[in-house]
């Protein structure tokens, strides 16, 4: 079965500071990878997804970016954080059927 | 195109009572349907899934859901609520070779003693 690791678990950053969140996946190869954000009371928002190394699709224009330097590593970054970037960030991958998703434990980001 | 509507952002039940969380979907092709549960400060966990086999799907923790094509619904039920069922529940649809599911906005289940 697949295991998804995310770190850090929590992060408090000032406005204007950079961001790097990391996600790694075990137990599968060539996975589809996804970054979601949950703002308070707003459900899941898909930010980025990737079907392979170096292949990133952005769903929402914003000051965030994503990269996939290795097959099972997905990184979410920002050069300058905004207050509105606060939220719970979830990394996900899909099953072998590619339809159901498995989620990591999440990173709670608070921008102050 | 696909979409999901979860009726009711909050559902409150007493411990031992029936749980019913509603989900309606739209999809131009036969869908795959899912229910996920999220406990506070955790990631989502798959409860159950419908993938065009049996229309009544049983999941973990005593939950089940029935796919009704005529009603475009996939409601989640549990005969007897437990305090530990208190969580956020998300319905999702995926279809037609798109590996990007569409999630509903979620329903918060509150269980009273």
PDB file of C-alpha atoms in Angstrom:
ATOM      1  CA  UNK A   1       0.000   0.000   0.000  1.00  0.00           C
ATOM      2  CA  UNK A   2       1.007   3.579  -0.499  1.00  0.00           C
ATOM      3  CA  UNK A   3       2.309   5.862   2.237  1.00  0.00           C
ATOM      4  CA  UNK A   4       2.516   9.618   1.910  1.00  0.00           C
ATOM      5  CA  UNK A   5       4.819  11.726   4.041  1.00  0.00           C
ATOM      6  CA  UNK A   6       4.520  15.461   4.434  1.00  0.00           C
ATOM      7  CA  UNK A   7       6.670  17.880   6.336  1.00  0.00           C
ATOM      8  CA  UNK A   8       6.685  19.964   8.235  1.00  0.00           C
ATOM      9  CA  UNK A   9       3.471  19.156  10.096  1.00  0.00           C
ATOM     10  CA  UNK A  10       2.986  22.758  11.190  1.00  0.00           C
ATOM     11  CA  UNK A  11       4.586  26.005  10.124  1.00  0.00           C
ATOM     12  CA  UNK A  12       4.238  29.623  11.161  1.00  0.00           C
ATOM     13  CA  UNK A  13       5.756  32.098   8.731  1.00  0.00           C
ATOM     14  CA  UNK A  14       5.683  35.894   8.412  1.00  0.00           C
ATOM     15  CA  UNK A  15       4.218  37.618   5.398  1.00  0.00           C
ATOM     16  CA  UNK A  16       6.775  37.964   2.623  1.00  0.00           C
ATOM     17  CA  UNK A  17       8.870  34.988   3.687  1.00  0.00           C
ATOM     18  CA  UNK A  18       9.556  32.007   1.392  1.00  0.00           C
ATOM     19  CA  UNK A  19       7.890  28.625   1.650  1.00  0.00           C
ATOM     20  CA  UNK A  20       8.850  25.064   0.898  1.00  0.00           C
ATOM     21  CA  UNK A  21       6.587  22.118   1.695  1.00  0.00           C
ATOM     22  CA  UNK A  22       7.653  18.620   0.817  1.00  0.00           C
ATOM     23  CA  UNK A  23       5.721  15.491  -0.004  1.00  0.00           C
ATOM     24  CA  UNK A  24       7.160  12.050  -0.643  1.00  0.00           C
ATOM     25  CA  UNK A  25       5.373   8.854  -1.562  1.00  0.00           C
ATOM     26  CA  UNK A  26       6.314   5.261  -0.809  1.00  0.00           C
ATOM     27  CA  UNK A  27       4.929   2.010  -2.162  1.00  0.00           C
ATOM     28  CA  UNK A  28       4.228   3.028  -5.723  1.00  0.00           C
ATOM     29  CA  UNK A  29       6.012   4.173  -8.842  1.00  0.00           C
ATOM     30  CA  UNK A  30       5.123   6.827 -11.412  1.00  0.00           C
ATOM     31  CA  UNK A  31       2.245   8.143  -9.277  1.00  0.00           C
ATOM     32  CA  UNK A  32      -0.024  11.050 -10.085  1.00  0.00           C
ATOM     33  CA  UNK A  33       0.596  13.659  -7.396  1.00  0.00           C
ATOM     34  CA  UNK A  34      -1.617  16.495  -6.205  1.00  0.00           C
ATOM     35  CA  UNK A  35      -1.417  19.518  -3.905  1.00  0.00           C
ATOM     36  CA  UNK A  36      -4.639  20.701  -2.273  1.00  0.00           C
ATOM     37  CA  UNK A  37      -5.336  23.539   0.126  1.00  0.00           C
ATOM     38  CA  UNK A  38      -8.094  23.777   2.706  1.00  0.00           C
ATOM     39  CA  UNK A  39      -8.813  27.264   3.928  1.00  0.00           C
ATOM     40  CA  UNK A  40     -11.052  27.524   6.976  1.00  0.00           C
ATOM     41  CA  UNK A  41     -14.588  26.490   6.025  1.00  0.00           C
ATOM     42  CA  UNK A  42     -13.879  26.381   2.295  1.00  0.00           C
ATOM     43  CA  UNK A  43     -13.446  22.745   1.348  1.00  0.00           C
ATOM     44  CA  UNK A  44     -10.676  21.350  -0.847  1.00  0.00           C
ATOM     45  CA  UNK A  45      -9.019  23.481  -3.500  1.00  0.00           C
ATOM     46  CA  UNK A  46      -6.793  21.741  -6.042  1.00  0.00           C
ATOM     47  CA  UNK A  47      -3.615  23.770  -6.537  1.00  0.00           C
ATOM     48  CA  UNK A  48      -1.332  21.616  -8.693  1.00  0.00           C
ATOM     49  CA  UNK A  49      -1.125  18.125 -10.095  1.00  0.00           C
ATOM     50  CA  UNK A  50       1.628  16.178 -11.770  1.00  0.00           C
ATOM     51  CA  UNK A  51       1.570  13.064 -13.931  1.00  0.00           C
ATOM     52  CA  UNK A  52       5.346  12.693 -14.130  1.00  0.00           C
ATOM     53  CA  UNK A  53       8.754  14.175 -13.338  1.00  0.00           C
ATOM     54  CA  UNK A  54       8.891  17.797 -14.397  1.00  0.00           C
ATOM     55  CA  UNK A  55       5.243  17.793 -15.503  1.00  0.00           C
ATOM     56  CA  UNK A  56       3.218  20.245 -13.441  1.00  0.00           C
ATOM     57  CA  UNK A  57      -0.247  21.594 -14.118  1.00  0.00           C
ATOM     58  CA  UNK A  58      -1.567  24.586 -12.219  1.00  0.00           C
ATOM     59  CA  UNK A  59      -5.236  24.821 -11.443  1.00  0.00           C
ATOM     60  CA  UNK A  60      -5.354  28.193  -9.719  1.00  0.00           C
ATOM     61  CA  UNK A  61      -3.309  31.299 -10.499  1.00  0.00           C
ATOM     62  CA  UNK A  62      -1.484  32.384  -7.359  1.00  0.00           C
ATOM     63  CA  UNK A  63       1.911  33.101  -5.886  1.00  0.00           C
ATOM     64  CA  UNK A  64       2.600  29.413  -5.284  1.00  0.00           C
ATOM     65  CA  UNK A  65       4.562  27.042  -7.487  1.00  0.00           C
ATOM     66  CA  UNK A  66       5.196  23.314  -7.516  1.00  0.00           C
ATOM     67  CA  UNK A  67       8.021  21.107  -8.658  1.00  0.00           C
ATOM     68  CA  UNK A  68       8.601  17.393  -9.031  1.00  0.00           C
ATOM     69  CA  UNK A  69      12.332  16.757  -9.026  1.00  0.00           C
ATOM     70  CA  UNK A  70      11.987  12.999  -8.505  1.00  0.00           C
ATOM     71  CA  UNK A  71       9.326  10.422  -9.319  1.00  0.00           C
ATOM     72  CA  UNK A  72       7.963  10.271  -5.783  1.00  0.00           C
ATOM     73  CA  UNK A  73       8.727  13.767  -4.542  1.00  0.00           C
ATOM     74  CA  UNK A  74       6.462  16.786  -4.880  1.00  0.00           C
ATOM     75  CA  UNK A  75       7.358  20.224  -3.551  1.00  0.00           C
ATOM     76  CA  UNK A  76       5.171  23.272  -3.023  1.00  0.00           C
ATOM     77  CA  UNK A  77       6.942  26.610  -2.889  1.00  0.00           C
ATOM     78  CA  UNK A  78       6.460  30.315  -2.663  1.00  0.00           C
ATOM     79  CA  UNK A  79       8.924  33.183  -2.900  1.00  0.00           C
ATOM     80  CA  UNK A  80       6.806  35.565  -0.798  1.00  0.00           C
ATOM     81  CA  UNK A  81       3.924  34.385   1.352  1.00  0.00           C
ATOM     82  CA  UNK A  82       0.647  36.270   1.630  1.00  0.00           C
ATOM     83  CA  UNK A  83      -1.788  36.191   4.539  1.00  0.00           C
ATOM     84  CA  UNK A  84      -4.242  34.434   2.247  1.00  0.00           C
ATOM     85  CA  UNK A  85      -1.805  31.522   1.871  1.00  0.00           C
ATOM     86  CA  UNK A  86      -2.690  30.328   5.372  1.00  0.00           C
ATOM     87  CA  UNK A  87      -4.420  26.984   5.396  1.00  0.00           C
ATOM     88  CA  UNK A  88      -4.060  23.234   5.601  1.00  0.00           C
ATOM     89  CA  UNK A  89      -2.040  21.821   2.713  1.00  0.00           C
ATOM     90  CA  UNK A  90      -2.590  18.260   1.621  1.00  0.00           C
ATOM     91  CA  UNK A  91      -0.559  16.136  -0.731  1.00  0.00           C
ATOM     92  CA  UNK A  92      -2.325  13.267  -2.455  1.00  0.00           C
ATOM     93  CA  UNK A  93      -1.674  10.456  -4.871  1.00  0.00           C
ATOM     94  CA  UNK A  94      -3.897   8.038  -6.711  1.00  0.00           C
ATOM     95  CA  UNK A  95      -4.350   4.315  -6.574  1.00  0.00           C
ATOM     96  CA  UNK A  96      -3.235   2.056  -9.390  1.00  0.00           C
ATOM     97  CA  UNK A  97      -6.646   2.615 -10.980  1.00  0.00           C
ATOM     98  CA  UNK A  98      -5.793   6.329 -10.954  1.00  0.00           C
ATOM     99  CA  UNK A  99      -9.238   7.348  -9.662  1.00  0.00           C
ATOM    100  CA  UNK A 100      -9.336   7.053  -5.880  1.00  0.00           C
ATOM    101  CA  UNK A 101      -6.956   9.246  -3.953  1.00  0.00           C
ATOM    102  CA  UNK A 102      -4.776   8.738  -0.914  1.00  0.00           C
ATOM    103  CA  UNK A 103      -3.863  11.706   1.218  1.00  0.00           C
ATOM    104  CA  UNK A 104      -0.934  12.637   3.372  1.00  0.00           C
ATOM    105  CA  UNK A 105      -1.280  13.897   6.945  1.00  0.00           C
ATOM    106  CA  UNK A 106      -1.145  17.546   5.879  1.00  0.00           C
ATOM    107  CA  UNK A 107       0.786  20.680   6.799  1.00  0.00           C
ATOM    108  CA  UNK A 108      -0.867  23.458   8.785  1.00  0.00           C
ATOM    109  CA  UNK A 109       0.518  26.797   7.533  1.00  0.00           C
ATOM    110  CA  UNK A 110      -0.163  30.020   9.388  1.00  0.00           C
ATOM    111  CA  UNK A 111       1.052  33.230   7.793  1.00  0.00           C
ATOM    112  CA  UNK A 112       1.331  36.089  10.283  1.00  0.00           C
TER     113      UNK A 112
ATOM    114  CA  UNK B   1     -17.970  17.979 -16.974  1.00  0.00           C
ATOM    115  CA  UNK B   2     -18.591  16.694 -13.487  1.00  0.00           C
ATOM    116  CA  UNK B   3     -19.832  18.239 -10.272  1.00  0.00           C
ATOM    117  CA  UNK B   4     -20.825  17.258  -6.748  1.00  0.00           C
ATOM    118  CA  UNK B   5     -23.358  18.781  -4.396  1.00  0.00           C
ATOM    119  CA  UNK B   6     -23.439  17.910  -0.729  1.00  0.00           C
ATOM    120  CA  UNK B   7     -26.650  19.057   0.887  1.00  0.00           C
ATOM    121  CA  UNK B   8     -26.088  20.521   4.312  1.00  0.00           C
ATOM    122  CA  UNK B   9     -22.767  21.851   5.510  1.00  0.00           C
ATOM    123  CA  UNK B  10     -23.572  20.527   8.994  1.00  0.00           C
ATOM    124  CA  UNK B  11     -25.573  17.494  10.105  1.00  0.00           C
ATOM    125  CA  UNK B  12     -26.274  16.893  13.768  1.00  0.00           C
ATOM    126  CA  UNK B  13     -27.431  13.539  15.171  1.00  0.00           C
ATOM    127  CA  UNK B  14     -27.682  11.883  18.540  1.00  0.00           C
ATOM    128  CA  UNK B  15     -25.467   8.951  19.415  1.00  0.00           C
ATOM    129  CA  UNK B  16     -27.211   5.781  18.246  1.00  0.00           C
ATOM    130  CA  UNK B  17     -29.319   7.563  15.636  1.00  0.00           C
ATOM    131  CA  UNK B  18     -29.262   7.018  11.887  1.00  0.00           C
ATOM    132  CA  UNK B  19     -26.664   8.981   9.942  1.00  0.00           C
ATOM    133  CA  UNK B  20     -27.614  10.222   6.467  1.00  0.00           C
ATOM    134  CA  UNK B  21     -25.257  12.455   4.494  1.00  0.00           C
ATOM    135  CA  UNK B  22     -26.486  13.493   1.085  1.00  0.00           C
ATOM    136  CA  UNK B  23     -24.496  13.668  -2.129  1.00  0.00           C
ATOM    137  CA  UNK B  24     -25.748  14.369  -5.645  1.00  0.00           C
ATOM    138  CA  UNK B  25     -23.491  14.349  -8.658  1.00  0.00           C
ATOM    139  CA  UNK B  26     -23.513  15.213 -12.319  1.00  0.00           C
ATOM    140  CA  UNK B  27     -21.365  13.510 -14.887  1.00  0.00           C
ATOM    141  CA  UNK B  28     -21.582  13.136 -18.640  1.00  0.00           C
ATOM    142  CA  UNK B  29     -20.146   9.617 -18.471  1.00  0.00           C
ATOM    143  CA  UNK B  30     -20.512   6.767 -15.950  1.00  0.00           C
ATOM    144  CA  UNK B  31     -18.904   8.002 -12.781  1.00  0.00           C
ATOM    145  CA  UNK B  32     -16.673   6.660 -10.096  1.00  0.00           C
ATOM    146  CA  UNK B  33     -17.959   7.904  -6.741  1.00  0.00           C
ATOM    147  CA  UNK B  34     -16.222   8.172  -3.403  1.00  0.00           C
ATOM    148  CA  UNK B  35     -16.786   9.153   0.184  1.00  0.00           C
ATOM    149  CA  UNK B  36     -13.864  10.364   2.274  1.00  0.00           C
ATOM    150  CA  UNK B  37     -13.691  11.182   5.976  1.00  0.00           C
ATOM    151  CA  UNK B  38     -11.440  13.771   7.559  1.00  0.00           C
ATOM    152  CA  UNK B  39     -10.808  13.968  11.285  1.00  0.00           C
ATOM    153  CA  UNK B  40      -9.502  17.256  12.729  1.00  0.00           C
ATOM    154  CA  UNK B  41      -6.011  18.170  11.578  1.00  0.00           C
ATOM    155  CA  UNK B  42      -5.633  14.984   9.531  1.00  0.00           C
ATOM    156  CA  UNK B  43      -5.661  14.084   5.871  1.00  0.00           C
ATOM    157  CA  UNK B  44      -8.650  12.564   4.105  1.00  0.00           C
ATOM    158  CA  UNK B  45      -9.244   8.830   4.379  1.00  0.00           C
ATOM    159  CA  UNK B  46     -11.216   6.790   1.861  1.00  0.00           C
ATOM    160  CA  UNK B  47     -14.451   5.442   3.386  1.00  0.00           C
ATOM    161  CA  UNK B  48     -15.871   3.671   0.361  1.00  0.00           C
ATOM    162  CA  UNK B  49     -16.059   3.797  -3.408  1.00  0.00           C
ATOM    163  CA  UNK B  50     -18.427   2.938  -6.236  1.00  0.00           C
ATOM    164  CA  UNK B  51     -16.802   1.723  -9.436  1.00  0.00           C
ATOM    165  CA  UNK B  52     -19.746   0.321 -11.456  1.00  0.00           C
ATOM    166  CA  UNK B  53     -20.041  -2.982  -9.628  1.00  0.00           C
ATOM    167  CA  UNK B  54     -22.667  -3.436  -6.876  1.00  0.00           C
ATOM    168  CA  UNK B  55     -24.836  -0.363  -6.362  1.00  0.00           C
ATOM    169  CA  UNK B  56     -24.807  -0.802  -2.579  1.00  0.00           C
ATOM    170  CA  UNK B  57     -21.287  -0.253  -1.364  1.00  0.00           C
ATOM    171  CA  UNK B  58     -20.067  -1.082   2.108  1.00  0.00           C
ATOM    172  CA  UNK B  59     -17.163   0.790   3.614  1.00  0.00           C
ATOM    173  CA  UNK B  60     -15.175   1.035   6.776  1.00  0.00           C
ATOM    174  CA  UNK B  61     -16.575   1.874  10.220  1.00  0.00           C
ATOM    175  CA  UNK B  62     -20.062   0.563   9.367  1.00  0.00           C
ATOM    176  CA  UNK B  63     -20.814   3.109   6.657  1.00  0.00           C
ATOM    177  CA  UNK B  64     -22.460   2.282   3.369  1.00  0.00           C
ATOM    178  CA  UNK B  65     -23.692   4.168   0.326  1.00  0.00           C
ATOM    179  CA  UNK B  66     -26.101   3.385  -2.471  1.00  0.00           C
ATOM    180  CA  UNK B  67     -25.580   4.493  -6.056  1.00  0.00           C
ATOM    181  CA  UNK B  68     -28.894   5.567  -7.594  1.00  0.00           C
ATOM    182  CA  UNK B  69     -28.413   6.468 -11.233  1.00  0.00           C
ATOM    183  CA  UNK B  70     -31.992   7.704 -11.701  1.00  0.00           C
ATOM    184  CA  UNK B  71     -31.562  10.146  -8.845  1.00  0.00           C
ATOM    185  CA  UNK B  72     -27.872  10.889  -9.551  1.00  0.00           C
ATOM    186  CA  UNK B  73     -27.282  10.330  -5.862  1.00  0.00           C
ATOM    187  CA  UNK B  74     -24.739   8.566  -3.689  1.00  0.00           C
ATOM    188  CA  UNK B  75     -25.918   9.166  -0.125  1.00  0.00           C
ATOM    189  CA  UNK B  76     -23.869   7.914   2.813  1.00  0.00           C
ATOM    190  CA  UNK B  77     -25.598   6.136   5.703  1.00  0.00           C
ATOM    191  CA  UNK B  78     -24.820   4.441   8.972  1.00  0.00           C
ATOM    192  CA  UNK B  79     -27.534   2.797  11.087  1.00  0.00           C
ATOM    193  CA  UNK B  80     -26.210   3.932  14.454  1.00  0.00           C
ATOM    194  CA  UNK B  81     -23.970   6.934  15.026  1.00  0.00           C
ATOM    195  CA  UNK B  82     -21.037   6.748  17.382  1.00  0.00           C
ATOM    196  CA  UNK B  83     -19.255   9.653  18.996  1.00  0.00           C
ATOM    197  CA  UNK B  84     -16.131   8.716  17.067  1.00  0.00           C
ATOM    198  CA  UNK B  85     -17.979   9.357  13.765  1.00  0.00           C
ATOM    199  CA  UNK B  86     -17.818  13.100  14.349  1.00  0.00           C
ATOM    200  CA  UNK B  87     -15.754  14.391  11.431  1.00  0.00           C
ATOM    201  CA  UNK B  88     -15.902  16.112   8.047  1.00  0.00           C
ATOM    202  CA  UNK B  89     -17.195  13.979   5.175  1.00  0.00           C
ATOM    203  CA  UNK B  90     -16.473  14.621   1.520  1.00  0.00           C
ATOM    204  CA  UNK B  91     -18.188  13.153  -1.515  1.00  0.00           C
ATOM    205  CA  UNK B  92     -16.178  13.044  -4.741  1.00  0.00           C
ATOM    206  CA  UNK B  93     -16.715  12.072  -8.381  1.00  0.00           C
ATOM    207  CA  UNK B  94     -14.225  11.057 -11.042  1.00  0.00           C
ATOM    208  CA  UNK B  95     -15.020   9.998 -14.567  1.00  0.00           C
ATOM    209  CA  UNK B  96     -14.057   9.652 -18.193  1.00  0.00           C
ATOM    210  CA  UNK B  97     -10.336   9.186 -17.895  1.00  0.00           C
ATOM    211  CA  UNK B  98      -9.930  12.382 -15.899  1.00  0.00           C
ATOM    212  CA  UNK B  99      -7.687  11.681 -12.965  1.00  0.00           C
ATOM    213  CA  UNK B 100      -8.746  14.865 -11.271  1.00  0.00           C
ATOM    214  CA  UNK B 101     -11.699  14.178  -8.982  1.00  0.00           C
ATOM    215  CA  UNK B 102     -14.241  16.808  -8.113  1.00  0.00           C
ATOM    216  CA  UNK B 103     -14.949  17.112  -4.407  1.00  0.00           C
ATOM    217  CA  UNK B 104     -18.030  18.397  -2.694  1.00  0.00           C
ATOM    218  CA  UNK B 105     -17.692  21.169  -0.138  1.00  0.00           C
ATOM    219  CA  UNK B 106     -17.964  18.717   2.725  1.00  0.00           C
ATOM    220  CA  UNK B 107     -20.470  17.988   5.477  1.00  0.00           C
ATOM    221  CA  UNK B 108     -19.534  18.259   9.112  1.00  0.00           C
ATOM    222  CA  UNK B 109     -21.130  15.467  11.144  1.00  0.00           C
ATOM    223  CA  UNK B 110     -21.816  16.381  14.764  1.00  0.00           C
ATOM    224  CA  UNK B 111     -22.742  13.584  17.166  1.00  0.00           C
ATOM    225  CA  UNK B 112     -24.438  14.475  20.454  1.00  0.00           C
ATOM    226  CA  UNK B 113     -24.301  12.181  23.482  1.00  0.00           C
TER     227      UNK B 113
END
